[in-house]
Every structure is written in C-alpha cells, then in structure tokens.
Amino acid sequence: MSLDEKRTYEEQMFLPKKFDCPTLISFSGGRTSAYMLYRIIEAYSGKLPEDVYVVFANTGKEMPETLDFINECSVRWNVPVRWLELDIHEERPIYRTKEVTYQTAARNGEPFAALIDRKKMLPNPYIRMCTSELKVNVMKRFMQNQGHKEWANVIGLRYDEPRRVAKQRKQNDTGKNKWESLMPLYDYKIMVKDVTDFWKNSDFDLELPDFDGKTLAGNCDLCYLKGKKTLVRLLKERPDLADWWIEQETKVKKHRLEKFGAEGNEHIEMTATFRKGVRYVDLVDITSQEDDQLELLEDDSRSCFCHD
C-alpha cells in the first residue's frame, strides 16, 4: 500500500490543533505557508486569537507577486498580517524591528542592502546573516515587543521535507531559543501534492510559476542558496534581477580592496561574492549559452529559513 493510500481523509484535509500559548505564524508568502495559514484559520472558525500573530518579514528582495499574494490572502481571509522589516540605527539598539504595510514595504532590497552596508560583507552559505538578521531576529524582537518571553513558532514544512524538519527539531532540543518550532504540515503528513491540489481548486493563487511544486522565484528573487541552474533559468527570463546582486558584490569588493589592498586578492574573491565561484555578473553571461549547455549546470540549491 502506498503512503497516499495509508493516509486517512482527516490527515489529507487536516485541521490543526489550536495553540495553547502565544504563537507566531511565519508566513513566507509561498503556497505552502499560505495553505498552512488557511487551515489554521479554519481551526479557529475564521478568527485568530489576539496572541496568535501572522507575520511576514520583508527583506525587500521578494518578488512583487509574493507581496501581492500575501496581501490578497490577508484581505480574502480577513486575517491581519504583520509586515516587519529590519531597521538599522546608529545609536543603540542598532538593530530594531519596524512595522510596515503592504503599501509601504520595501521593494528594492533596502533592508538587505542596509545590512550589507552595516556589516561590510556579504552573507554566504556558511554565514547566513540575511536569515538571522532579516528574518529570525526581526520576528524575535516583534514577539518580545508584544510582551512575550516564550512562544510557539509555526512554520510550513511538509512531510516531504524531513531533513528540514529534523533540523528544526534539533534546534528545539537545544532549548537555546525563546520559542519552540511547530510544523503541523509535517505532523499531518501533508505533501506537496496536497498543497498543489488546494491551489488548483482555489479562486486565486500566487502569480509565480510552479515547477513540480517548487516556486523558483519565491523568497528572495535570486537568493544565493538557489542552485546555479535555477538562477540562470530565472535570469534568462528576467536579466534585470541581477542588477541589485551585482551592485552588492561590487560595493563589498571595493570596500575589501580599500581595507586589504591588492595583496588580499584571494581573501577578497572569497568574501566579495555571495557564494564562492558564483558571481552574478558571470551568471548573466552564462544565460547566452544554448539550452542544452545550461542543462549541464549544477542545481545544488540549499535550504534556508525562508520556506515556501
């Protein structure tokens, strides 16, 4: 018997348990997290309690369609979404969280660029300061500002994402965080097909292409954790998306040259790119290759806190 056959109807059309503590629902703006949000709203008969917050942390590099989708979910389902951004100051506390709206949210990477300017370095697969400062800590400060010392953090990880779930549970086991991550989609064995079927039968959807359950342009448009093949595929459609990423690499390289001089070239090359061996200006050049050559590219995408 297949896994799908083993699952009961209740598991496929799950209604999650209500939360018994202050709760943050991390809404990434993807189809999976929106599906999860809809089911949670159902569990509360259409109205969430005051201490259950739906939160979107905006980096400024999400696609416009993502922002439109978040706003449409909020309006159609009559659920308030708290839009948050990193706010950097000269005086302490330097890193703060500010609330914005759908209308005022950054759309040109301003929070992300400000973080790079402050750190004078780029994030990379090993130092993911974008994840920690633009997402995790922004949400953490928000909950603390609401007066909560501990809370549940609900994220949309499915049953077909066991490695990411295991990583989150390992974090829970450390007891270092002020929150415990809950993953109801995993608990109810929700697969990507369940999410895809839900949106096929919906009267609205995220206006970004779905490739086998993956939204390639989701989250930050050209995130360095996306595979090389994925990035090139996106750039063939939208070469202008590279401009912001090239600008960040250029300014950090200039800063590194001023600090280390020509003798630091090897160090500069390692720290002035988002991912070693993958410069965005080179990715743009690669898009001119024939499709059969592009198929040979690696697509070693890596997971991030920014789930679907």
CSV table of C-alpha atoms in Angstrom, one decimal:
chain,number,residue,atom,x,y,z
A,1,MET,CA,0.0,0.0,0.0
A,2,SER,CA,1.3,3.4,-0.9
A,3,LEU,CA,1.9,6.3,1.5
A,4,ASP,CA,-1.0,8.2,-0.1
A,5,GLU,CA,-3.3,5.2,0.4
A,6,LYS,CA,-2.3,4.8,4.1
A,7,ARG,CA,-3.1,8.4,4.9
A,8,THR,CA,-6.7,9.0,6.1
A,9,TYR,CA,-9.0,11.6,4.8
A,10,GLU,CA,-8.6,13.5,8.0
A,11,GLU,CA,-4.8,13.6,7.5
A,12,GLN,CA,-5.2,14.9,4.0
A,13,MET,CA,-7.7,17.6,5.0
A,14,PHE,CA,-6.2,18.3,8.3
A,15,LEU,CA,-7.5,20.8,10.9
A,16,PRO,CA,-4.6,21.6,13.2
A,17,LYS,CA,-4.9,21.7,16.9
A,18,LYS,CA,-5.4,25.1,18.5
A,19,PHE,CA,-2.3,26.6,20.1
A,20,ASP,CA,-2.2,26.9,23.9
A,21,CYS,CA,0.4,29.7,24.1
A,22,PRO,CA,1.4,32.9,22.3
A,23,THR,CA,2.1,31.9,18.7
A,24,LEU,CA,3.9,33.4,15.7
A,25,ILE,CA,2.8,32.0,12.4
A,26,SER,CA,5.7,32.6,10.0
A,27,PHE,CA,4.1,33.5,6.6
A,28,SER,CA,6.8,33.4,3.9
A,29,GLY,CA,4.4,34.3,1.1
A,30,GLY,CA,4.7,31.0,-0.6
A,31,ARG,CA,2.0,28.5,-1.5
A,32,THR,CA,2.8,26.1,1.3
A,33,SER,CA,2.8,28.6,4.2
A,34,ALA,CA,-0.4,30.2,2.8
A,35,TYR,CA,-2.0,26.7,2.7
A,36,MET,CA,-1.0,26.2,6.3
A,37,LEU,CA,-2.3,29.6,7.3
A,38,TYR,CA,-5.7,28.8,5.7
A,39,ARG,CA,-6.0,25.6,7.7
A,40,ILE,CA,-5.1,27.3,10.9
A,41,ILE,CA,-7.7,30.0,10.3
A,42,GLU,CA,-10.3,27.2,9.7
A,43,ALA,CA,-9.3,25.6,13.1
A,44,TYR,CA,-10.3,28.9,14.7
A,45,SER,CA,-13.5,29.2,12.8
A,46,GLY,CA,-12.3,32.2,10.8
A,47,LYS,CA,-10.9,34.4,13.6
A,48,LEU,CA,-7.4,34.1,15.2
A,49,PRO,CA,-7.0,34.9,18.9
A,50,GLU,CA,-5.2,38.1,19.8
A,51,ASP,CA,-2.0,36.3,20.8
A,52,VAL,CA,-1.7,34.4,17.5
A,53,TYR,CA,0.2,36.6,15.1
A,54,VAL,CA,0.6,36.1,11.4
A,55,VAL,CA,4.0,37.6,10.5
A,56,PHE,CA,5.8,38.3,7.2
A,57,ALA,CA,9.5,39.5,7.5
A,58,ASN,CA,10.3,41.5,4.4
A,59,THR,CA,13.8,41.6,3.0
A,60,GLY,CA,12.9,43.9,0.1
A,61,LYS,CA,14.1,41.3,-2.4
A,62,GLU,CA,10.9,39.3,-2.6
A,63,MET,CA,9.1,39.3,-5.9
A,64,PRO,CA,6.2,41.8,-6.3
A,65,GLU,CA,3.9,38.8,-6.9
A,66,THR,CA,4.8,37.5,-3.4
A,67,LEU,CA,3.8,40.7,-1.7
A,68,ASP,CA,0.6,40.9,-3.7
A,69,PHE,CA,-0.2,37.3,-2.7
A,70,ILE,CA,0.4,38.0,1.0
A,71,ASN,CA,-1.9,41.0,0.8
A,72,GLU,CA,-4.6,39.1,-1.1
A,73,CYS,CA,-4.6,36.2,1.5
A,74,SER,CA,-4.9,38.8,4.2
A,75,VAL,CA,-7.9,40.6,2.5
A,76,ARG,CA,-9.7,37.5,1.3
A,77,TRP,CA,-9.3,35.5,4.6
A,78,ASN,CA,-9.9,38.6,6.8
A,79,VAL,CA,-6.7,37.9,8.8
A,80,PRO,CA,-4.3,40.7,9.8
A,81,VAL,CA,-0.7,40.1,8.6
A,82,ARG,CA,2.0,42.0,10.5
A,83,TRP,CA,4.6,43.2,7.9
A,84,LEU,CA,8.1,43.5,9.5
A,85,GLU,CA,11.4,44.9,8.4
A,86,LEU,CA,14.9,45.3,9.8
A,87,ASP,CA,15.6,48.9,10.9
A,88,ILE,CA,19.2,49.8,11.4
A,89,HIS,CA,20.2,52.8,13.6
A,90,GLU,CA,23.5,54.5,14.5
A,91,GLU,CA,22.7,54.6,18.2
A,92,ARG,CA,21.9,51.5,20.4
A,93,PRO,CA,20.0,49.4,19.9
A,94,ILE,CA,21.4,49.3,16.4
A,95,TYR,CA,19.2,46.5,15.1
A,96,ARG,CA,15.5,47.1,15.5
A,97,THR,CA,12.2,45.8,14.1
A,98,LYS,CA,9.8,48.2,12.4
A,99,GLU,CA,6.3,47.5,11.2
A,100,VAL,CA,5.4,48.5,7.7
A,101,THR,CA,2.4,47.7,5.5
A,102,TYR,CA,1.7,46.2,2.1
A,103,GLN,CA,1.8,49.7,0.7
A,104,THR,CA,4.9,50.9,2.4
A,105,ALA,CA,7.0,47.7,2.4
A,106,ALA,CA,10.4,48.0,0.8
A,107,ARG,CA,10.5,46.7,-2.8
A,108,ASN,CA,14.1,47.4,-3.9
A,109,GLY,CA,16.2,45.4,-1.3
A,110,GLU,CA,16.6,48.4,1.1
A,111,PRO,CA,16.7,46.4,4.4
A,112,PHE,CA,19.0,43.8,2.9
A,113,ALA,CA,21.4,46.4,1.4
A,114,ALA,CA,21.4,48.3,4.7
A,115,LEU,CA,22.5,45.2,6.5
A,116,ILE,CA,25.3,44.6,4.0
A,117,ASP,CA,26.4,48.2,4.4
A,118,ARG,CA,26.5,47.9,8.1
A,119,LYS,CA,28.4,44.6,8.1
A,120,LYS,CA,30.6,45.5,5.2
A,121,MET,CA,30.4,41.9,4.0
A,122,LEU,CA,28.0,39.6,2.1
A,123,PRO,CA,26.1,36.7,3.5
A,124,ASN,CA,27.1,33.3,2.3
A,125,PRO,CA,26.1,29.6,2.8
A,126,TYR,CA,28.1,29.4,6.0
A,127,ILE,CA,27.4,32.9,7.4
A,128,ARG,CA,23.7,33.5,6.7
A,129,MET,CA,23.4,36.9,8.3
A,130,CYS,CA,20.5,37.6,6.0
A,131,THR,CA,18.5,34.8,7.5
A,132,SER,CA,19.4,35.6,11.1
A,133,GLU,CA,19.1,39.4,10.9
A,134,LEU,CA,16.4,40.0,8.3
A,135,LYS,CA,14.1,37.1,9.4
A,136,VAL,CA,14.8,35.3,12.7
A,137,ASN,CA,15.8,38.3,14.8
A,138,VAL,CA,13.2,40.6,13.3
A,139,MET,CA,10.5,38.2,14.3
A,140,LYS,CA,12.1,37.6,17.7
A,141,ARG,CA,12.1,41.3,18.6
A,142,PHE,CA,8.5,41.6,17.4
A,143,MET,CA,7.3,38.9,19.8
A,144,GLN,CA,9.3,40.4,22.6
A,145,ASN,CA,7.8,43.8,21.8
A,146,GLN,CA,4.4,42.3,22.3
A,147,GLY,CA,5.5,41.3,25.8
A,148,HIS,CA,6.1,37.6,25.3
A,149,LYS,CA,9.0,35.8,26.8
A,150,GLU,CA,8.3,32.5,25.2
A,151,TRP,CA,6.2,31.5,22.2
A,152,ALA,CA,5.4,28.9,19.6
A,153,ASN,CA,6.9,29.4,16.1
A,154,VAL,CA,4.7,27.8,13.4
A,155,ILE,CA,6.4,27.1,10.1
A,156,GLY,CA,5.2,25.5,6.9
A,157,LEU,CA,7.5,22.5,6.5
A,158,ARG,CA,5.8,19.5,4.8
A,159,TYR,CA,6.0,15.7,5.3
A,160,ASP,CA,8.2,15.5,2.1
A,161,GLU,CA,10.8,17.8,3.8
A,162,PRO,CA,12.1,15.6,6.6
A,163,ARG,CA,15.6,16.9,6.6
A,164,ARG,CA,14.4,20.5,7.2
A,165,VAL,CA,12.0,19.2,9.9
A,166,ALA,CA,14.8,17.3,11.6
A,167,LYS,CA,16.9,20.4,11.6
A,168,GLN,CA,14.2,22.4,13.3
A,169,ARG,CA,13.5,19.7,15.9
A,170,LYS,CA,17.2,19.6,16.7
A,171,GLN,CA,17.1,23.4,17.3
A,172,ASN,CA,14.1,22.8,19.6
A,173,ASP,CA,16.1,20.2,21.6
A,174,THR,CA,18.9,22.6,22.3
A,175,GLY,CA,16.5,24.8,24.3
A,176,LYS,CA,18.5,27.9,23.3
A,177,ASN,CA,15.7,29.7,21.6
A,178,LYS,CA,12.8,31.5,23.3
A,179,TRP,CA,10.4,29.7,21.0
A,180,GLU,CA,9.6,26.1,20.0
A,181,SER,CA,9.1,25.5,16.3
A,182,LEU,CA,5.9,23.7,15.4
A,183,MET,CA,5.4,22.0,12.0
A,184,PRO,CA,1.7,21.0,11.6
A,185,LEU,CA,2.0,20.2,7.9
A,186,TYR,CA,4.6,17.6,8.7
A,187,ASP,CA,2.6,16.2,11.7
A,188,TYR,CA,-0.4,15.7,9.4
A,189,LYS,CA,1.6,14.2,6.6
A,190,ILE,CA,0.8,17.0,4.2
A,191,MET,CA,2.8,16.6,0.9
A,192,VAL,CA,3.5,19.0,-1.9
A,193,LYS,CA,0.6,17.4,-4.0
A,194,ASP,CA,-1.9,18.3,-1.2
A,195,VAL,CA,-0.7,21.9,-1.5
A,196,THR,CA,-0.8,22.0,-5.3
A,197,ASP,CA,-4.3,20.5,-5.4
A,198,PHE,CA,-5.5,23.1,-2.9
A,199,TRP,CA,-4.4,26.0,-5.1
A,200,LYS,CA,-5.6,24.3,-8.3
A,201,ASN,CA,-9.1,24.4,-6.7
A,202,SER,CA,-8.8,28.0,-5.3
A,203,ASP,CA,-10.2,31.1,-7.0
A,204,PHE,CA,-6.8,32.9,-6.6
A,205,ASP,CA,-3.2,31.9,-6.4
A,206,LEU,CA,0.4,33.1,-6.2
A,207,GLU,CA,1.2,34.5,-9.6
A,208,LEU,CA,4.6,32.9,-9.9
A,209,PRO,CA,5.2,29.7,-11.9
A,210,ASP,CA,5.1,26.4,-10.1
A,211,PHE,CA,7.6,23.8,-11.2
A,212,ASP,CA,6.9,20.4,-9.7
A,213,GLY,CA,5.7,22.0,-6.5
A,214,LYS,CA,8.6,24.5,-6.4
A,215,THR,CA,8.3,28.2,-6.9
A,216,LEU,CA,11.7,29.1,-8.4
A,217,ALA,CA,11.3,32.8,-8.0
A,218,GLY,CA,9.9,32.6,-4.5
A,219,ASN,CA,11.5,34.1,-1.4
A,220,CYS,CA,14.4,36.4,-2.3
A,221,ASP,CA,14.4,36.6,-6.1
A,222,LEU,CA,18.0,35.5,-6.8
A,223,CYS,CA,18.9,34.0,-3.4
A,224,TYR,CA,22.4,32.7,-3.4
A,225,LEU,CA,21.2,29.5,-1.9
A,226,LYS,CA,19.3,28.6,-5.1
A,227,GLY,CA,21.1,26.3,-7.4
A,228,LYS,CA,23.2,27.7,-10.3
A,229,LYS,CA,20.8,26.2,-12.9
A,230,THR,CA,17.8,27.8,-11.2
A,231,LEU,CA,19.5,31.2,-11.0
A,232,VAL,CA,20.4,31.1,-14.7
A,233,ARG,CA,16.8,30.0,-15.6
A,234,LEU,CA,15.4,32.9,-13.7
A,235,LEU,CA,17.9,35.3,-15.3
A,236,LYS,CA,17.0,34.2,-18.8
A,237,GLU,CA,13.5,35.5,-18.1
A,238,ARG,CA,14.5,38.5,-16.0
A,239,PRO,CA,18.1,39.6,-16.5
A,240,ASP,CA,17.3,42.9,-14.7
A,241,LEU,CA,17.0,41.0,-11.4
A,242,ALA,CA,20.8,40.6,-11.4
A,243,ASP,CA,21.4,44.4,-11.1
A,244,TRP,CA,20.9,44.6,-7.3
A,245,TRP,CA,23.0,41.5,-6.6
A,246,ILE,CA,25.9,42.7,-8.8
A,247,GLU,CA,25.7,46.1,-7.1
A,248,GLN,CA,26.1,44.5,-3.6
A,249,GLU,CA,29.1,42.3,-4.8
A,250,THR,CA,30.7,45.4,-6.4
A,251,LYS,CA,30.5,47.6,-3.4
A,252,VAL,CA,31.7,44.9,-1.0
A,253,LYS,CA,34.7,44.2,-3.3
A,254,LYS,CA,35.5,47.9,-3.3
A,255,HIS,CA,35.4,48.0,0.5
A,256,ARG,CA,37.7,44.9,0.7
A,257,LEU,CA,40.2,46.4,-1.7
A,258,GLU,CA,40.4,49.6,0.3
A,259,LYS,CA,40.9,47.6,3.5
A,260,PHE,CA,43.3,44.8,2.4
A,261,GLY,CA,44.8,46.2,-0.8
A,262,ALA,CA,45.9,44.2,-3.8
A,263,GLU,CA,47.8,41.6,-1.6
A,264,GLY,CA,44.4,40.5,-0.3
A,265,ASN,CA,43.0,39.4,-3.6
A,266,GLU,CA,42.4,35.8,-2.6
A,267,HIS,CA,40.6,36.9,0.5
A,268,ILE,CA,38.6,39.5,-1.5
A,269,GLU,CA,37.5,37.0,-4.0
A,270,MET,CA,36.2,34.7,-1.2
A,271,THR,CA,34.3,37.4,0.7
A,272,ALA,CA,33.1,39.7,-2.1
A,273,THR,CA,30.7,37.1,-3.5
A,274,PHE,CA,27.5,35.6,-2.0
A,275,ARG,CA,28.7,32.1,-3.0
A,276,LYS,CA,32.2,31.0,-3.8
A,277,GLY,CA,32.7,30.6,-7.5
A,278,VAL,CA,29.3,32.1,-8.4
A,279,ARG,CA,29.4,35.8,-9.3
A,280,TYR,CA,26.1,37.3,-10.5
A,281,VAL,CA,27.8,39.1,-13.4
A,282,ASP,CA,29.1,35.8,-14.6
A,283,LEU,CA,25.6,34.2,-14.3
A,284,VAL,CA,24.2,36.9,-16.6
A,285,ASP,CA,26.9,35.9,-19.2
A,286,ILE,CA,26.0,32.2,-18.9
A,287,THR,CA,22.4,32.9,-19.9
A,288,SER,CA,23.6,33.4,-23.5
A,289,GLN,CA,24.6,29.7,-23.7
A,290,GLU,CA,22.5,27.2,-25.6
A,291,ASP,CA,19.8,25.4,-23.6
A,292,ASP,CA,21.5,22.0,-23.8
A,293,GLN,CA,24.6,23.5,-22.2
A,294,LEU,CA,22.6,25.1,-19.4
A,295,GLU,CA,21.1,21.7,-18.6
A,296,LEU,CA,24.6,20.6,-17.6
A,297,LEU,CA,24.8,23.2,-14.8
A,298,GLU,CA,24.7,22.1,-11.2
A,299,ASP,CA,21.5,22.8,-9.4
A,300,ASP,CA,22.8,22.4,-5.8
A,301,SER,CA,20.2,24.5,-4.1
A,302,ARG,CA,20.3,24.7,-0.3
A,303,SER,CA,17.6,25.1,2.2
A,304,CYS,CA,17.0,28.3,4.2
A,305,PHE,CA,14.8,29.6,6.9
A,306,CYS,CA,12.8,31.3,4.1
A,307,HIS,CA,10.5,28.3,3.4
A,308,ASP,CA,7.8,28.1,0.8
